[in-house]
Coordinates of C-alpha atoms in Angstrom, one line a residue:
M4 CA 57.6 101.9 80.3
I5 CA 60.7 102.9 78.2
S6 CA 60.2 104.9 75.0
G7 CA 62.2 106.8 72.4
F8 CA 62.8 107.0 68.7
M9 CA 64.3 104.0 66.9
Q10 CA 66.6 106.2 64.7
P11 CA 68.8 109.2 65.7
M12 CA 66.8 112.6 65.3
W13 CA 69.2 113.9 62.7
L14 CA 68.6 110.9 60.4
V15 CA 64.8 111.3 60.8
A16 CA 65.1 115.0 59.8
V17 CA 67.2 114.3 56.7
V18 CA 65.2 111.4 55.4
S19 CA 62.0 113.4 56.0
V20 CA 63.3 116.2 53.8
V21 CA 64.2 113.8 51.1
L22 CA 60.8 112.1 51.2
A23 CA 59.0 115.5 51.2
A24 CA 61.2 116.6 48.1
G25 CA 60.5 113.4 46.4
L26 CA 56.7 113.7 46.9
L27 CA 56.6 117.3 45.8
A28 CA 58.5 116.4 42.7
T29 CA 56.2 113.5 42.0
L30 CA 53.1 115.7 42.4
V31 CA 54.5 118.4 40.2
L32 CA 55.3 115.8 37.4
E33 CA 51.9 114.2 37.8
A34 CA 50.1 117.5 37.5
R35 CA 51.8 118.2 34.2
S36 CA 51.2 114.6 32.9
P37 CA 49.0 114.2 29.8
K38 CA 47.0 111.5 31.7
S39 CA 43.4 112.1 32.5
A40 CA 42.5 114.1 35.6
G41 CA 41.1 111.0 37.4
R42 CA 44.2 109.0 36.9
R43 CA 46.4 111.8 38.0
V44 CA 44.4 112.2 41.2
I45 CA 44.7 108.5 41.9
V46 CA 48.5 108.4 41.3
M47 CA 49.0 111.6 43.4
A48 CA 46.9 110.1 46.3
L49 CA 48.9 106.9 46.3
N50 CA 52.2 108.8 46.4
V51 CA 50.9 110.8 49.4
L52 CA 49.8 107.7 51.1
A53 CA 53.3 106.1 50.4
F54 CA 55.1 109.1 51.8
V55 CA 52.9 109.2 55.1
G56 CA 53.5 105.4 55.6
L57 CA 57.3 105.7 55.0
W58 CA 57.6 108.7 57.3
G59 CA 55.4 106.9 59.9
L60 CA 57.7 103.8 59.8
L61 CA 60.9 106.0 60.1
T62 CA 59.6 108.0 63.1
Q63 CA 57.9 105.1 64.9
P64 CA 58.7 105.3 68.6
A65 CA 60.6 102.4 70.0
T66 CA 58.2 101.7 72.9
E67 CA 58.9 98.6 75.1
S68 CA 57.2 97.7 78.3
V69 CA 59.8 96.5 80.8
T70 CA 59.1 95.4 84.5
Q71 CA 62.1 96.7 86.4
N72 CA 63.3 95.6 89.8
N73 CA 64.1 98.9 91.5
A74 CA 65.0 99.8 95.0
T75 CA 66.2 102.8 97.0
L76 CA 69.3 102.9 99.4
V77 CA 69.3 105.7 102.0
T78 CA 72.7 106.6 103.4
A79 CA 74.1 109.1 105.7
G80 CA 73.5 112.7 104.6
A81 CA 69.9 112.0 103.3
S82 CA 67.0 114.1 104.8
T83 CA 63.4 113.2 105.6
A84 CA 62.4 115.3 102.6
D85 CA 64.2 112.8 100.3
L86 CA 61.9 109.9 101.5
D87 CA 58.9 111.1 99.4
D88 CA 57.7 109.1 96.4
L89 CA 60.4 106.4 96.4
D90 CA 60.4 103.7 93.9
G91 CA 60.4 100.1 95.0
P92 CA 61.5 98.8 98.4
V93 CA 63.5 101.1 100.6
Y94 CA 66.7 100.1 102.6
L95 CA 68.1 102.4 105.3
M96 CA 71.7 102.3 106.2
A97 CA 71.9 102.0 110.0
D98 CA 74.1 105.1 110.2
S99 CA 71.6 107.3 108.1
G100 CA 69.8 108.3 111.3
L101 CA 66.4 108.2 109.5
S102 CA 63.4 105.9 109.9
L103 CA 60.6 105.2 107.5
A104 CA 57.6 102.9 107.8
G105 CA 57.9 99.9 105.7
S106 CA 61.6 100.1 105.1
T107 CA 64.4 97.7 106.0
V108 CA 67.4 98.8 108.1
I109 CA 70.7 97.2 107.0
N110 CA 74.3 97.5 108.3
D111 CA 76.1 96.8 105.0
V112 CA 75.6 96.5 101.3
E113 CA 75.9 92.7 101.5
A114 CA 72.5 92.7 103.2
L115 CA 71.0 94.6 100.2
R116 CA 72.5 92.1 97.8
R117 CA 71.2 89.1 99.7
Q118 CA 67.6 90.6 99.8
E119 CA 67.7 92.1 96.2
P120 CA 69.9 89.7 94.1
S121 CA 68.6 90.9 90.8
L122 CA 68.2 94.6 91.0
D123 CA 67.9 96.5 87.7
R124 CA 68.2 100.0 89.2
L125 CA 69.4 101.2 92.6
T126 CA 68.8 104.8 93.6
V127 CA 71.2 106.0 96.3
L128 CA 70.3 109.0 98.5
G129 CA 72.6 110.9 100.8
H130 CA 76.3 111.0 100.8
G131 CA 76.6 107.4 99.3
L132 CA 78.7 104.4 99.9
P133 CA 82.4 103.7 100.3
A134 CA 84.4 103.3 97.2
A135 CA 84.9 99.6 98.0
A136 CA 81.1 99.1 98.1
W137 CA 80.6 100.8 94.8
G138 CA 83.1 98.5 93.2
D139 CA 81.2 95.4 94.4
Q140 CA 78.0 96.3 92.7
P141 CA 76.9 94.1 89.8
V142 CA 78.1 95.5 86.3
A143 CA 74.6 95.2 84.9
Q144 CA 73.0 97.1 87.7
R145 CA 72.2 100.8 87.0
I146 CA 73.0 103.2 89.9
E147 CA 71.4 106.6 90.2
F148 CA 73.3 108.8 92.6
D149 CA 73.2 112.6 92.8
P150 CA 75.2 113.4 96.0
P151 CA 74.5 116.5 97.9
P152 CA 77.2 118.9 98.9
V153 CA 79.4 117.5 101.6
P154 CA 79.4 119.8 104.6
P155 CA 82.7 120.6 106.4
G156 CA 83.7 117.9 108.8
L157 CA 85.2 114.4 109.2
V158 CA 84.6 112.2 106.1
D159 CA 85.6 108.7 104.9
V160 CA 86.0 107.6 108.4
R161 CA 86.9 103.8 108.5
W162 CA 87.6 101.4 111.3
D163 CA 87.0 97.8 112.3
Q164 CA 83.7 97.7 113.9
R165 CA 84.1 94.3 115.3
T166 CA 87.3 93.4 117.2
V167 CA 88.7 91.0 119.9
L168 CA 89.7 92.2 123.4
G169 CA 93.4 92.9 123.4
R170 CA 93.6 93.8 119.8
S171 CA 94.2 97.4 118.7
V172 CA 91.7 99.3 116.4
E173 CA 93.0 101.8 113.8
I174 CA 90.8 104.7 112.8
V175 CA 91.6 106.5 109.5
G176 CA 89.7 109.2 107.6
R177 CA 90.1 112.9 106.4
Y178 CA 88.8 116.3 107.1
H179 CA 86.7 118.0 104.3
G180 CA 86.1 121.7 104.2
G181 CA 89.4 123.7 104.2
D182 CA 92.6 124.0 106.0
A183 CA 92.5 122.1 109.3
A184 CA 96.2 121.3 109.7
G185 CA 97.1 121.2 113.3
W186 CA 93.6 120.7 114.6
T187 CA 93.2 118.1 117.3
L188 CA 91.1 115.0 116.9
A189 CA 90.4 113.1 120.1
L190 CA 88.7 109.7 120.6
Q191 CA 86.6 110.1 123.9
H192 CA 85.1 107.2 125.9
Q193 CA 81.4 107.6 126.9
A194 CA 82.6 108.8 130.3
G195 CA 84.6 111.5 128.8
E196 CA 88.1 109.8 129.0
V197 CA 90.3 110.5 126.1
L198 CA 91.4 107.2 124.7
A199 CA 93.6 108.4 121.8
A200 CA 94.4 111.7 120.1
T201 CA 96.1 113.0 117.0
Q202 CA 96.3 116.1 114.7
I203 CA 95.0 116.6 111.3
Q204 CA 97.7 116.5 108.7
A205 CA 98.3 119.1 106.0
D206 CA 96.3 117.1 103.4
G207 CA 93.3 116.7 105.8
A208 CA 94.1 113.0 106.6
F209 CA 94.3 111.6 110.1
A210 CA 95.0 108.2 111.7
L211 CA 94.8 107.1 115.3
T212 CA 94.9 103.8 117.2
F213 CA 93.2 102.6 120.4
Q214 CA 92.9 99.4 122.2
P215 CA 89.4 98.6 123.9
K216 CA 89.8 97.8 127.6
T217 CA 86.5 95.9 128.0
A218 CA 84.4 93.5 126.0
G219 CA 80.9 94.1 124.7
G220 CA 79.3 96.9 122.7
Q221 CA 80.6 100.4 123.4
V222 CA 80.3 103.8 121.5
A223 CA 83.2 106.2 121.6
R224 CA 83.1 109.7 120.0
L225 CA 85.5 111.4 117.6
V226 CA 85.7 115.0 118.7
L227 CA 87.5 117.6 116.4
T228 CA 88.5 121.0 117.8
D229 CA 90.4 123.8 116.1
A230 CA 93.4 125.7 117.1
Q231 CA 91.2 127.9 119.5
G232 CA 89.6 124.9 121.2
N233 CA 86.2 125.3 119.4
E234 CA 84.5 122.0 118.6
R235 CA 84.2 121.6 114.8
D236 CA 82.8 118.1 114.5
N237 CA 81.5 115.2 116.7
Q238 CA 80.8 111.8 115.4
P239 CA 80.0 108.5 117.1
L240 CA 82.3 105.5 116.7
P241 CA 80.5 102.2 117.7
V242 CA 82.7 99.1 118.3
W243 CA 81.7 95.6 119.3
V244 CA 84.5 93.9 121.3
A245 CA 84.3 90.2 121.7
E246 CA 86.0 88.1 124.4
P247 CA 89.1 86.2 122.8
E248 CA 88.6 82.5 122.4
T249 CA 91.3 80.6 124.1
M250 CA 93.3 78.3 121.9
K251 CA 93.6 74.8 123.1
V252 CA 96.9 73.2 122.3
L253 CA 98.2 69.6 122.9
M254 CA 102.0 69.1 122.6
H255 CA 102.5 65.3 122.2
L256 CA 106.3 64.7 122.7
S257 CA 108.4 61.6 122.8
R258 CA 110.9 63.5 125.1
P259 CA 111.1 67.2 126.3
N260 CA 113.5 69.4 124.4
F261 CA 114.5 73.2 124.1
E262 CA 112.6 73.9 121.0
A263 CA 109.3 72.4 122.4
N264 CA 109.7 74.4 125.6
A265 CA 110.2 77.7 123.6
I266 CA 107.0 76.9 121.6
K267 CA 105.1 76.2 124.8
Q268 CA 106.1 79.4 126.4
F269 CA 105.3 81.4 123.2
L270 CA 101.7 79.8 123.2
L271 CA 101.2 80.4 126.9
D272 CA 102.3 84.2 126.5
G273 CA 99.6 84.4 123.8
G274 CA 96.9 83.2 126.2
A275 CA 96.6 79.6 124.9
E276 CA 95.8 76.6 127.1
V277 CA 98.6 74.3 126.6
T278 CA 98.8 70.6 127.7
V279 CA 102.2 68.8 127.3
E280 CA 102.2 65.1 127.1
V281 CA 105.6 63.5 127.3
E282 CA 105.7 59.7 126.7
L283 CA 108.0 58.0 129.1
S284 CA 107.1 54.7 127.8
R285 CA 104.3 53.1 125.8
E286 CA 102.2 52.9 129.0
I287 CA 103.3 55.8 131.0
R288 CA 102.8 59.5 130.1
R289 CA 103.6 62.6 132.0
T290 CA 101.0 65.4 131.5
E291 CA 101.6 69.0 132.3
V292 CA 98.7 71.5 131.9
A293 CA 99.9 75.1 131.8
G294 CA 102.7 74.4 134.1
D295 CA 101.0 72.2 136.7
G296 CA 102.5 68.7 136.5
N297 CA 100.4 65.7 137.0
E298 CA 100.4 62.1 136.1
G299 CA 98.0 60.6 133.5
G300 CA 96.9 62.0 130.1
T301 CA 94.3 61.1 127.4
G302 CA 96.7 60.2 124.5
L303 CA 95.9 60.8 120.9
S304 CA 92.3 59.7 120.7
L305 CA 89.8 61.2 118.2
E306 CA 87.5 62.3 121.1
G307 CA 90.3 64.2 122.8
L308 CA 91.7 65.7 119.7
S309 CA 88.3 67.0 118.6
E310 CA 88.5 69.5 121.5
L311 CA 91.8 70.9 120.3
D312 CA 92.8 73.8 118.0
L313 CA 96.4 72.7 117.5
L314 CA 98.5 69.6 118.0
V315 CA 102.3 69.8 118.2
V316 CA 104.2 66.5 117.7
N317 CA 108.0 65.8 117.3
A318 CA 109.7 63.5 114.9
A319 CA 110.3 60.7 117.3
G320 CA 106.8 60.7 118.4
I321 CA 105.7 60.3 114.7
E322 CA 107.9 57.3 114.2
E323 CA 106.5 55.7 117.2
M324 CA 102.9 56.4 116.6
G325 CA 100.5 53.6 116.2
S326 CA 97.9 53.1 113.4
G327 CA 95.0 53.9 115.8
E328 CA 96.6 57.3 116.7
A329 CA 97.4 58.1 113.2
A330 CA 93.8 57.5 112.2
A331 CA 92.7 59.6 115.0
I332 CA 94.9 62.5 113.8
E333 CA 93.7 62.2 110.3
G334 CA 90.0 62.3 111.4
A335 CA 90.7 65.4 113.6
V336 CA 92.5 67.3 110.8
A337 CA 89.5 66.6 108.6
D338 CA 87.4 68.4 111.2
G339 CA 89.8 71.4 111.3
L340 CA 92.6 70.5 113.7
G341 CA 96.0 72.2 113.0
V342 CA 99.1 70.1 113.2
L343 CA 102.7 71.4 113.9
V344 CA 105.4 68.8 113.3
L345 CA 108.8 69.5 114.9
V346 CA 110.9 67.7 112.3
D347 CA 114.6 66.6 112.6
E348 CA 117.0 64.9 110.2
R349 CA 115.2 61.5 110.3
V350 CA 111.9 62.9 109.1
A351 CA 113.5 65.3 106.6
V352 CA 115.4 62.4 105.0
S353 CA 112.7 59.8 104.9
G354 CA 109.8 62.1 104.3
V355 CA 107.5 59.4 105.6
M356 CA 104.7 60.0 108.0
P357 CA 102.2 57.4 109.3
F358 CA 99.3 59.8 108.6
A359 CA 98.3 62.1 105.7
V360 CA 97.5 65.8 106.2
T361 CA 95.7 67.1 103.1
G362 CA 93.2 69.9 102.5
D363 CA 91.1 71.3 99.7

């Protein structure tokens, strides 16, 4: 239920004074009128009723019943005392460290948007959301947020919580709560090994990088110590590390050349599985898989191409390509195959290929 006056209070007061003055003047004039007493009473009563009606219309509350879709989001920094008498469904951020019967635990704000696409009001408890998450909220949505005082410690800590083995993870944030310049921030493995370390800058900011050594879920810890070696803060840092997917590449060449060999070595150094097919004639192909030479090969069939991530072809191979091979490439490209064409002057001049590579 939403209620309030239809008009501003100052306007209500001014008009009320004017109406009262008009009523008083009317009553005085009617009292001095030569009309009969009965007529004067009737006229004065009508004026009083008119005044009451006008004043009632002016001060009528604007009351409107509205069914609102409300929800509460509990973030890190909230306490169990905040979880009483909440309005609507309750969503707990996974890092809030709290539990509540009937609530839903979520890992990001996108999950809240999917579950509550038409929220009218969102009440946020705790220290709130990152700036980017606030910016993504719908414009029409009302957000109620009264953040508690932030205690001294590490804040605004951001990192990629999902990564791939072999890729580095950068952690950035800042220290809140006074001068911490020169304090040491160490990232420690569960076993106590220090994975990376840095010092807090004069403005409180910090950044450090580490590279996970194993795949799977793991939780490191950020440990902040002051100049005397006293621990000042300690925060978990969960990371999920996935095994890298091996890129499968087919290099279909009419003849070997230096450029193709350099590309092959680059792909192998990056962990790709590379198959090199060199056409010695229309019937004979030489196939080399990751450096192990053998005779045979599958050619450019749609079935074989569907297993690949990248196809590398050279200009001469394109010119000699049959219609069936071109159709197979077009079908594979439509399914997501990447194609790298090693062009030379002939293709650059003619600009003609026996297959079309297009995308939306």
